[in-house]
């Protein structure tokens, strides 16, 4: 993966221009590809302008029955989600939540309608495939809502949104709920969810180890966190989230040079994956600053290496380079 979003956006535009006007589903899927590529490059003003114009055209389709069919049955659901995100880019976070809540209500309504038995003049059986599709879409929107609530630091509300989605088989989701509680300082609730995952025989061992490390970090037991993360990496050396967490655990024990070495080794092992992980680059740049006053030279060298692999859309501010 080269992260060449500019080339994808340009190709999608060319395909839209060349497409048969009657192929509406195909054209709308290309629009989603173009708009999401522009957003990945953080060209939010251009994305908002093009998305607004697209929906203005769609909302002007006549007759109304055709417009309702296009918006309800042909328009990709991902474009609806992207259109809602325009409020986020405009800085209206509460409005963004309102738009997502409207999408969630729509998903629930569609799922119930697909599950209900049809009338005597329609189908005699419900449509489980459609019901499952809309239920999955509703779950995805719930995850986006929870992510936004975490960004707004309303951790209790985020956990309340996520908890109904937890099932006995959803160890990853239950772990996410525990981490939200941990961020909000609700250690007892986090411990309850972490214990449920630890007792689940079907949960991934790496997931259990990461959970144990995070809980140890919250308790200030950094040596135990380090030991858990090293066990995770022994089983899966390419678990870069664990690599990043291990560097944090080492730093909190005063092992600055070892933390830098861990991150640099991971970058050399898989530069394409690491170069697009901004938190990883931010942490490495911070460690360079802490090591010596010559950290700027190391960060410039890091910039050169990242430029070879990152592609379009990387925020260079994550490297903490001076602007002058």
mmCIF file of C-alpha atoms in Angstrom:
data_model
loop_
_atom_site.group_PDB
_atom_site.id
_atom_site.type_symbol
_atom_site.label_atom_id
_atom_site.label_comp_id
_atom_site.label_asym_id
_atom_site.label_seq_id
_atom_site.Cartn_x
_atom_site.Cartn_y
_atom_site.Cartn_z
ATOM 1 C CA UNK A 1 0.000 0.000 0.000
ATOM 2 C CA UNK A 2 1.545 3.312 -1.125
ATOM 3 C CA UNK A 3 -1.042 5.760 0.288
ATOM 4 C CA UNK A 4 -1.187 7.525 -3.092
ATOM 5 C CA UNK A 5 -4.506 9.211 -2.341
ATOM 6 C CA UNK A 6 -3.938 12.030 -4.814
ATOM 7 C CA UNK A 7 -3.620 9.586 -7.697
ATOM 8 C CA UNK A 8 -6.764 7.743 -6.544
ATOM 9 C CA UNK A 9 -8.747 10.996 -6.328
ATOM 10 C CA UNK A 10 -7.606 12.015 -9.802
ATOM 11 C CA UNK A 11 -8.416 8.617 -11.291
ATOM 12 C CA UNK A 12 -11.865 8.586 -9.665
ATOM 13 C CA UNK A 13 -12.615 12.019 -11.147
ATOM 14 C CA UNK A 14 -11.561 10.843 -14.611
ATOM 15 C CA UNK A 15 -13.758 7.751 -14.306
ATOM 16 C CA UNK A 16 -16.739 9.883 -13.235
ATOM 17 C CA UNK A 17 -16.323 12.101 -16.309
ATOM 18 C CA UNK A 18 -16.073 9.101 -18.640
ATOM 19 C CA UNK A 19 -18.889 7.051 -17.066
ATOM 20 C CA UNK A 20 -22.264 6.420 -18.676
ATOM 21 C CA UNK A 21 -24.766 8.818 -16.977
ATOM 22 C CA UNK A 22 -27.203 5.939 -16.583
ATOM 23 C CA UNK A 23 -24.791 3.994 -14.356
ATOM 24 C CA UNK A 24 -25.796 5.887 -11.226
ATOM 25 C CA UNK A 25 -24.637 3.305 -8.606
ATOM 26 C CA UNK A 26 -21.221 3.114 -10.274
ATOM 27 C CA UNK A 27 -20.890 6.901 -10.436
ATOM 28 C CA UNK A 28 -21.870 7.326 -6.783
ATOM 29 C CA UNK A 29 -19.341 4.697 -5.700
ATOM 30 C CA UNK A 30 -16.672 6.640 -7.601
ATOM 31 C CA UNK A 31 -17.798 9.810 -5.821
ATOM 32 C CA UNK A 32 -17.273 8.100 -2.475
ATOM 33 C CA UNK A 33 -13.806 6.962 -3.553
ATOM 34 C CA UNK A 34 -12.878 10.500 -4.631
ATOM 35 C CA UNK A 35 -14.248 12.248 -1.543
ATOM 36 C CA UNK A 36 -12.682 9.785 0.889
ATOM 37 C CA UNK A 37 -9.324 10.191 -0.898
ATOM 38 C CA UNK A 38 -9.558 13.982 -0.610
ATOM 39 C CA UNK A 39 -10.369 13.607 3.082
ATOM 40 C CA UNK A 40 -7.362 11.310 3.592
ATOM 41 C CA UNK A 41 -5.204 14.101 2.161
ATOM 42 C CA UNK A 42 -6.880 16.480 4.680
ATOM 43 C CA UNK A 43 -8.234 18.679 1.886
ATOM 44 C CA UNK A 44 -11.337 19.191 4.005
ATOM 45 C CA UNK A 45 -12.519 22.413 2.361
ATOM 46 C CA UNK A 46 -12.448 20.837 -1.089
ATOM 47 C CA UNK A 47 -14.080 17.666 0.227
ATOM 48 C CA UNK A 48 -16.854 19.681 1.870
ATOM 49 C CA UNK A 49 -17.441 21.777 -1.248
ATOM 50 C CA UNK A 50 -17.657 18.788 -3.602
ATOM 51 C CA UNK A 51 -19.790 16.741 -1.192
ATOM 52 C CA UNK A 52 -22.195 19.646 -0.651
ATOM 53 C CA UNK A 53 -22.552 20.146 -4.399
ATOM 54 C CA UNK A 54 -23.136 16.427 -4.942
ATOM 55 C CA UNK A 55 -25.942 16.280 -2.374
ATOM 56 C CA UNK A 56 -27.441 19.497 -3.755
ATOM 57 C CA UNK A 57 -27.751 17.771 -7.138
ATOM 58 C CA UNK A 58 -29.161 14.585 -5.595
ATOM 59 C CA UNK A 59 -31.727 16.533 -3.560
ATOM 60 C CA UNK A 60 -32.867 18.314 -6.729
ATOM 61 C CA UNK A 61 -33.696 15.108 -8.623
ATOM 62 C CA UNK A 62 -37.248 15.072 -9.991
ATOM 63 C CA UNK A 63 -39.809 13.591 -9.624
ATOM 64 C CA UNK A 64 -39.821 13.156 -5.811
ATOM 65 C CA UNK A 65 -40.366 9.399 -6.093
ATOM 66 C CA UNK A 66 -37.162 9.056 -8.119
ATOM 67 C CA UNK A 67 -35.290 11.259 -5.661
ATOM 68 C CA UNK A 68 -36.470 9.128 -2.734
ATOM 69 C CA UNK A 69 -35.382 5.961 -4.541
ATOM 70 C CA UNK A 70 -31.915 7.341 -5.339
ATOM 71 C CA UNK A 71 -31.319 8.639 -1.798
ATOM 72 C CA UNK A 72 -32.813 5.616 -0.072
ATOM 73 C CA UNK A 73 -31.752 2.696 -2.251
ATOM 74 C CA UNK A 74 -28.947 3.729 -4.600
ATOM 75 C CA UNK A 75 -26.811 6.168 -2.593
ATOM 76 C CA UNK A 76 -23.957 4.308 -0.821
ATOM 77 C CA UNK A 77 -24.385 4.425 2.943
ATOM 78 C CA UNK A 78 -20.749 5.504 3.258
ATOM 79 C CA UNK A 79 -21.580 8.724 1.403
ATOM 80 C CA UNK A 80 -24.273 9.475 3.986
ATOM 81 C CA UNK A 81 -21.688 9.028 6.746
ATOM 82 C CA UNK A 82 -19.209 11.233 4.885
ATOM 83 C CA UNK A 83 -21.869 13.909 4.409
ATOM 84 C CA UNK A 84 -22.526 13.867 8.164
ATOM 85 C CA UNK A 85 -18.812 14.333 8.811
ATOM 86 C CA UNK A 86 -18.858 17.710 7.074
ATOM 87 C CA UNK A 87 -20.139 19.161 10.350
ATOM 88 C CA UNK A 88 -17.122 17.771 12.172
ATOM 89 C CA UNK A 89 -14.734 19.405 9.725
ATOM 90 C CA UNK A 90 -16.632 22.657 10.147
ATOM 91 C CA UNK A 91 -16.008 22.485 13.903
ATOM 92 C CA UNK A 92 -19.625 21.717 14.826
ATOM 93 C CA UNK A 93 -19.030 18.627 16.960
ATOM 94 C CA UNK A 94 -22.483 18.647 18.541
ATOM 95 C CA UNK A 95 -24.068 18.967 15.106
ATOM 96 C CA UNK A 96 -21.938 16.037 13.974
ATOM 97 C CA UNK A 97 -23.307 13.929 16.825
ATOM 98 C CA UNK A 98 -26.850 14.942 15.864
ATOM 99 C CA UNK A 99 -26.243 13.892 12.247
ATOM 100 C CA UNK A 100 -24.814 10.547 13.376
ATOM 101 C CA UNK A 101 -27.763 10.008 15.725
ATOM 102 C CA UNK A 102 -30.131 10.584 12.778
ATOM 103 C CA UNK A 103 -28.216 7.976 10.765
ATOM 104 C CA UNK A 104 -28.395 5.547 13.694
ATOM 105 C CA UNK A 105 -32.188 6.002 13.956
ATOM 106 C CA UNK A 106 -32.478 5.338 10.245
ATOM 107 C CA UNK A 107 -30.430 2.141 10.552
ATOM 108 C CA UNK A 108 -32.576 0.877 13.426
ATOM 109 C CA UNK A 109 -35.784 1.695 11.547
ATOM 110 C CA UNK A 110 -34.577 -0.093 8.405
ATOM 111 C CA UNK A 111 -33.437 -3.113 10.421
ATOM 112 C CA UNK A 112 -36.812 -3.380 12.162
ATOM 113 C CA UNK A 113 -38.665 -2.961 8.877
ATOM 114 C CA UNK A 114 -36.586 -5.694 7.226
ATOM 115 C CA UNK A 115 -37.121 -8.043 10.181
ATOM 116 C CA UNK A 116 -40.869 -7.529 10.411
ATOM 117 C CA UNK A 117 -43.205 -9.834 8.541
ATOM 118 C CA UNK A 118 -44.510 -8.382 5.309
ATOM 119 C CA UNK A 119 -48.178 -7.636 4.736
ATOM 120 C CA UNK A 120 -50.410 -10.040 2.851
ATOM 121 C CA UNK A 121 -49.806 -8.144 -0.368
ATOM 122 C CA UNK A 122 -46.019 -8.165 -0.018
ATOM 123 C CA UNK A 123 -43.490 -10.869 0.833
ATOM 124 C CA UNK A 124 -44.606 -13.581 3.188
ATOM 125 C CA UNK A 125 -41.254 -13.727 5.008
ATOM 126 C CA UNK A 126 -38.852 -11.200 6.514
ATOM 127 C CA UNK A 127 -35.524 -10.361 4.848
ATOM 128 C CA UNK A 128 -32.788 -11.499 7.275
ATOM 129 C CA UNK A 129 -29.974 -10.406 4.934
ATOM 130 C CA UNK A 130 -31.221 -6.818 4.783
ATOM 131 C CA UNK A 131 -31.899 -6.808 8.510
ATOM 132 C CA UNK A 132 -28.355 -7.982 9.203
ATOM 133 C CA UNK A 133 -26.907 -5.374 6.853
ATOM 134 C CA UNK A 134 -28.734 -2.503 8.551
ATOM 135 C CA UNK A 135 -27.898 -3.846 12.018
ATOM 136 C CA UNK A 136 -24.217 -3.929 11.059
ATOM 137 C CA UNK A 137 -24.430 -0.382 9.720
ATOM 138 C CA UNK A 138 -26.055 0.721 12.968
ATOM 139 C CA UNK A 139 -23.201 -0.852 14.926
ATOM 140 C CA UNK A 140 -20.656 0.964 12.793
ATOM 141 C CA UNK A 141 -22.397 4.288 13.357
ATOM 142 C CA UNK A 142 -22.493 3.571 17.098
ATOM 143 C CA UNK A 143 -18.737 3.045 17.036
ATOM 144 C CA UNK A 144 -18.268 6.390 15.261
ATOM 145 C CA UNK A 145 -20.480 8.093 17.851
ATOM 146 C CA UNK A 146 -18.471 6.531 20.675
ATOM 147 C CA UNK A 147 -15.220 7.656 19.052
ATOM 148 C CA UNK A 148 -16.511 11.211 18.823
ATOM 149 C CA UNK A 149 -17.655 11.161 22.456
ATOM 150 C CA UNK A 150 -14.191 9.998 23.515
ATOM 151 C CA UNK A 151 -12.680 12.882 21.550
ATOM 152 C CA UNK A 152 -15.050 15.214 23.424
ATOM 153 C CA UNK A 153 -13.884 13.495 26.652
ATOM 154 C CA UNK A 154 -17.346 12.280 27.554
ATOM 155 C CA UNK A 155 -16.103 8.826 28.483
ATOM 156 C CA UNK A 156 -19.184 7.715 30.393
ATOM 157 C CA UNK A 157 -21.437 8.425 27.405
ATOM 158 C CA UNK A 158 -19.022 6.653 25.043
ATOM 159 C CA UNK A 159 -19.026 3.540 27.233
ATOM 160 C CA UNK A 160 -22.815 3.653 27.445
ATOM 161 C CA UNK A 161 -23.009 3.651 23.640
ATOM 162 C CA UNK A 162 -20.568 0.753 23.294
ATOM 163 C CA UNK A 163 -21.765 -1.576 26.057
ATOM 164 C CA UNK A 164 -25.029 -2.649 24.326
ATOM 165 C CA UNK A 165 -22.930 -3.837 21.373
ATOM 166 C CA UNK A 166 -20.933 -6.253 23.541
ATOM 167 C CA UNK A 167 -21.692 -9.937 23.124
ATOM 168 C CA UNK A 168 -19.964 -12.987 24.618
ATOM 169 C CA UNK A 169 -17.927 -13.288 21.411
ATOM 170 C CA UNK A 170 -16.893 -9.626 21.192
ATOM 171 C CA UNK A 171 -13.657 -9.646 23.194
ATOM 172 C CA UNK A 172 -12.174 -6.823 21.129
ATOM 173 C CA UNK A 173 -15.202 -4.597 21.677
ATOM 174 C CA UNK A 174 -15.334 -5.379 25.396
ATOM 175 C CA UNK A 175 -11.637 -4.486 25.600
ATOM 176 C CA UNK A 176 -12.397 -1.174 23.888
ATOM 177 C CA UNK A 177 -15.107 -0.430 26.459
ATOM 178 C CA UNK A 178 -12.637 -1.171 29.249
ATOM 179 C CA UNK A 179 -10.109 1.212 27.731
ATOM 180 C CA UNK A 180 -12.711 3.951 27.537
ATOM 181 C CA UNK A 181 -13.472 3.452 31.226
ATOM 182 C CA UNK A 182 -9.748 3.498 31.940
ATOM 183 C CA UNK A 183 -9.354 6.832 30.147
ATOM 184 C CA UNK A 184 -12.200 8.269 32.169
ATOM 185 C CA UNK A 185 -10.724 7.058 35.445
ATOM 186 C CA UNK A 186 -13.381 4.400 36.085
ATOM 187 C CA UNK A 187 -10.806 1.780 37.081
ATOM 188 C CA UNK A 188 -13.276 -0.605 38.754
ATOM 189 C CA UNK A 189 -15.495 -0.792 35.650
ATOM 190 C CA UNK A 190 -12.430 -1.224 33.447
ATOM 191 C CA UNK A 191 -11.240 -4.089 35.664
ATOM 192 C CA UNK A 192 -14.631 -5.790 35.325
ATOM 193 C CA UNK A 193 -14.492 -5.752 31.521
ATOM 194 C CA UNK A 194 -10.814 -6.742 31.397
ATOM 195 C CA UNK A 195 -11.579 -9.694 33.708
ATOM 196 C CA UNK A 196 -14.413 -10.798 31.404
ATOM 197 C CA UNK A 197 -12.026 -10.822 28.436
ATOM 198 C CA UNK A 198 -9.334 -12.652 30.428
ATOM 199 C CA UNK A 199 -11.866 -15.357 31.356
ATOM 200 C CA UNK A 200 -13.013 -15.785 27.744
ATOM 201 C CA UNK A 201 -11.335 -18.903 26.272
ATOM 202 C CA UNK A 202 -12.008 -17.667 22.757
ATOM 203 C CA UNK A 203 -10.286 -14.298 23.222
ATOM 204 C CA UNK A 204 -6.977 -13.691 21.474
ATOM 205 C CA UNK A 205 -3.915 -14.122 23.703
ATOM 206 C CA UNK A 206 -2.401 -10.910 22.374
ATOM 207 C CA UNK A 207 -5.597 -9.077 23.294
ATOM 208 C CA UNK A 208 -5.422 -10.427 26.839
ATOM 209 C CA UNK A 209 -1.764 -9.497 27.176
ATOM 210 C CA UNK A 210 -2.350 -5.958 25.904
ATOM 211 C CA UNK A 211 -5.267 -5.524 28.295
ATOM 212 C CA UNK A 212 -3.138 -6.691 31.219
ATOM 213 C CA UNK A 213 -0.381 -4.266 30.215
ATOM 214 C CA UNK A 214 -2.777 -1.329 29.975
ATOM 215 C CA UNK A 215 -4.288 -2.077 33.367
ATOM 216 C CA UNK A 216 -0.819 -2.394 34.894
ATOM 217 C CA UNK A 217 0.073 0.979 33.358
ATOM 218 C CA UNK A 218 -3.028 2.540 34.895
ATOM 219 C CA UNK A 219 -1.905 1.211 38.285
ATOM 220 C CA UNK A 220 1.629 2.535 37.744
ATOM 221 C CA UNK A 221 3.138 -0.955 37.640
ATOM 222 C CA UNK A 222 5.416 -0.301 34.661
ATOM 223 C CA UNK A 223 7.682 -3.374 35.067
ATOM 224 C CA UNK A 224 4.622 -5.653 34.857
ATOM 225 C CA UNK A 225 3.348 -3.696 31.840
ATOM 226 C CA UNK A 226 6.738 -4.151 30.151
ATOM 227 C CA UNK A 227 6.740 -7.888 30.855
ATOM 228 C CA UNK A 228 3.233 -8.337 29.419
ATOM 229 C CA UNK A 229 4.058 -6.364 26.280
ATOM 230 C CA UNK A 230 7.266 -8.305 25.691
ATOM 231 C CA UNK A 231 5.242 -11.527 25.871
ATOM 232 C CA UNK A 232 2.832 -10.131 23.274
ATOM 233 C CA UNK A 233 5.717 -9.159 20.969
ATOM 234 C CA UNK A 234 7.386 -12.545 21.402
ATOM 235 C CA UNK A 235 4.247 -14.108 19.929
ATOM 236 C CA UNK A 236 3.674 -11.404 17.296
ATOM 237 C CA UNK A 237 6.680 -9.161 16.499
ATOM 238 C CA UNK A 238 4.573 -7.107 14.069
ATOM 239 C CA UNK A 239 2.057 -5.965 16.708
ATOM 240 C CA UNK A 240 3.114 -2.325 16.410
ATOM 241 C CA UNK A 241 0.558 -1.115 18.924
ATOM 242 C CA UNK A 242 2.359 -3.233 21.515
ATOM 243 C CA UNK A 243 5.699 -1.832 20.303
ATOM 244 C CA UNK A 244 4.462 1.709 20.882
ATOM 245 C CA UNK A 245 3.086 0.816 24.323
ATOM 246 C CA UNK A 246 6.347 -0.915 25.236
ATOM 247 C CA UNK A 247 8.285 2.260 24.436
ATOM 248 C CA UNK A 248 5.968 4.220 26.760
ATOM 249 C CA UNK A 249 6.466 1.637 29.529
ATOM 250 C CA UNK A 250 10.245 1.821 29.125
ATOM 251 C CA UNK A 251 10.202 5.622 29.184
ATOM 252 C CA UNK A 252 8.263 5.624 32.449
ATOM 253 C CA UNK A 253 10.990 3.437 33.951
ATOM 254 C CA UNK A 254 13.687 5.870 32.842
ATOM 255 C CA UNK A 255 14.955 3.587 30.049
ATOM 256 C CA UNK A 256 14.994 6.320 27.415
ATOM 257 C CA UNK A 257 17.636 4.872 25.103
ATOM 258 C CA UNK A 258 16.000 1.443 25.147
ATOM 259 C CA UNK A 259 12.618 3.009 24.293
ATOM 260 C CA UNK A 260 14.157 4.792 21.298
ATOM 261 C CA UNK A 261 15.826 1.573 20.154
ATOM 262 C CA UNK A 262 12.518 -0.319 20.298
ATOM 263 C CA UNK A 263 10.774 2.241 18.085
ATOM 264 C CA UNK A 264 13.669 2.568 15.635
ATOM 265 C CA UNK A 265 13.905 -1.215 15.241
ATOM 266 C CA UNK A 266 10.169 -1.374 14.467
ATOM 267 C CA UNK A 267 10.514 1.410 11.897
ATOM 268 C CA UNK A 268 13.381 -0.367 10.154
ATOM 269 C CA UNK A 269 11.473 -3.660 10.178
ATOM 270 C CA UNK A 270 8.314 -2.264 8.574
ATOM 271 C CA UNK A 271 8.740 1.321 7.340
ATOM 272 C CA UNK A 272 5.614 1.306 5.151
ATOM 273 C CA UNK A 273 3.337 0.487 8.097
ATOM 274 C CA UNK A 274 5.056 2.745 10.639
ATOM 275 C CA UNK A 275 5.378 5.787 8.369
ATOM 276 C CA UNK A 276 1.602 6.227 8.269
ATOM 277 C CA UNK A 277 1.158 5.797 12.056
ATOM 278 C CA UNK A 278 1.267 9.364 13.335
ATOM 279 C CA UNK A 279 1.152 8.530 17.097
ATOM 280 C CA UNK A 280 4.193 6.281 16.621
ATOM 281 C CA UNK A 281 6.144 9.046 14.847
ATOM 282 C CA UNK A 282 5.051 11.615 17.430
ATOM 283 C CA UNK A 283 6.337 9.427 20.272
ATOM 284 C CA UNK A 284 9.657 8.773 18.541
ATOM 285 C CA UNK A 285 10.128 12.501 17.906
ATOM 286 C CA UNK A 286 9.343 13.227 21.562
ATOM 287 C CA UNK A 287 11.934 10.682 22.694
ATOM 288 C CA UNK A 288 14.542 12.317 20.459
ATOM 289 C CA UNK A 289 13.789 15.641 22.140
ATOM 290 C CA UNK A 290 14.123 14.121 25.599
ATOM 291 C CA UNK A 291 17.439 12.442 24.821
ATOM 292 C CA UNK A 292 19.419 15.526 23.845
ATOM 293 C CA UNK A 293 19.279 19.052 22.505
ATOM 294 C CA UNK A 294 20.398 17.649 19.135
ATOM 295 C CA UNK A 295 17.012 16.006 18.664
ATOM 296 C CA UNK A 296 16.217 18.299 15.732
ATOM 297 C CA UNK A 297 18.877 16.574 13.614
ATOM 298 C CA UNK A 298 17.421 13.158 14.352
ATOM 299 C CA UNK A 299 13.923 14.409 13.530
ATOM 300 C CA UNK A 300 15.119 15.766 10.178
ATOM 301 C CA UNK A 301 16.628 12.376 9.400
ATOM 302 C CA UNK A 302 13.322 10.785 10.420
ATOM 303 C CA UNK A 303 11.461 13.167 8.089
ATOM 304 C CA UNK A 304 13.616 12.020 5.165
ATOM 305 C CA UNK A 305 12.878 8.366 5.916
ATOM 306 C CA UNK A 306 9.151 8.968 6.441
ATOM 307 C CA UNK A 307 8.931 10.864 3.131
ATOM 308 C CA UNK A 308 10.062 7.708 1.318
ATOM 309 C CA UNK A 309 7.163 5.653 2.641
ATOM 310 C CA UNK A 310 4.318 7.789 3.957
ATOM 311 C CA UNK A 311 2.584 8.785 0.710
ATOM 312 C CA UNK A 312 -0.110 11.490 0.728
ATOM 313 C CA UNK A 313 -1.953 12.822 3.758
ATOM 314 C CA UNK A 314 0.597 12.545 6.566
ATOM 315 C CA UNK A 315 0.589 15.489 8.981
ATOM 316 C CA UNK A 316 4.241 16.507 9.298
ATOM 317 C CA UNK A 317 3.382 18.208 12.602
ATOM 318 C CA UNK A 318 3.598 14.751 14.191
ATOM 319 C CA UNK A 319 7.379 15.023 13.757
ATOM 320 C CA UNK A 320 7.392 18.177 15.940
ATOM 321 C CA UNK A 321 9.729 20.036 13.593
ATOM 322 C CA UNK A 322 10.087 23.828 13.989
ATOM 323 C CA UNK A 323 8.127 25.864 11.451
ATOM 324 C CA UNK A 324 10.804 28.528 11.057
#
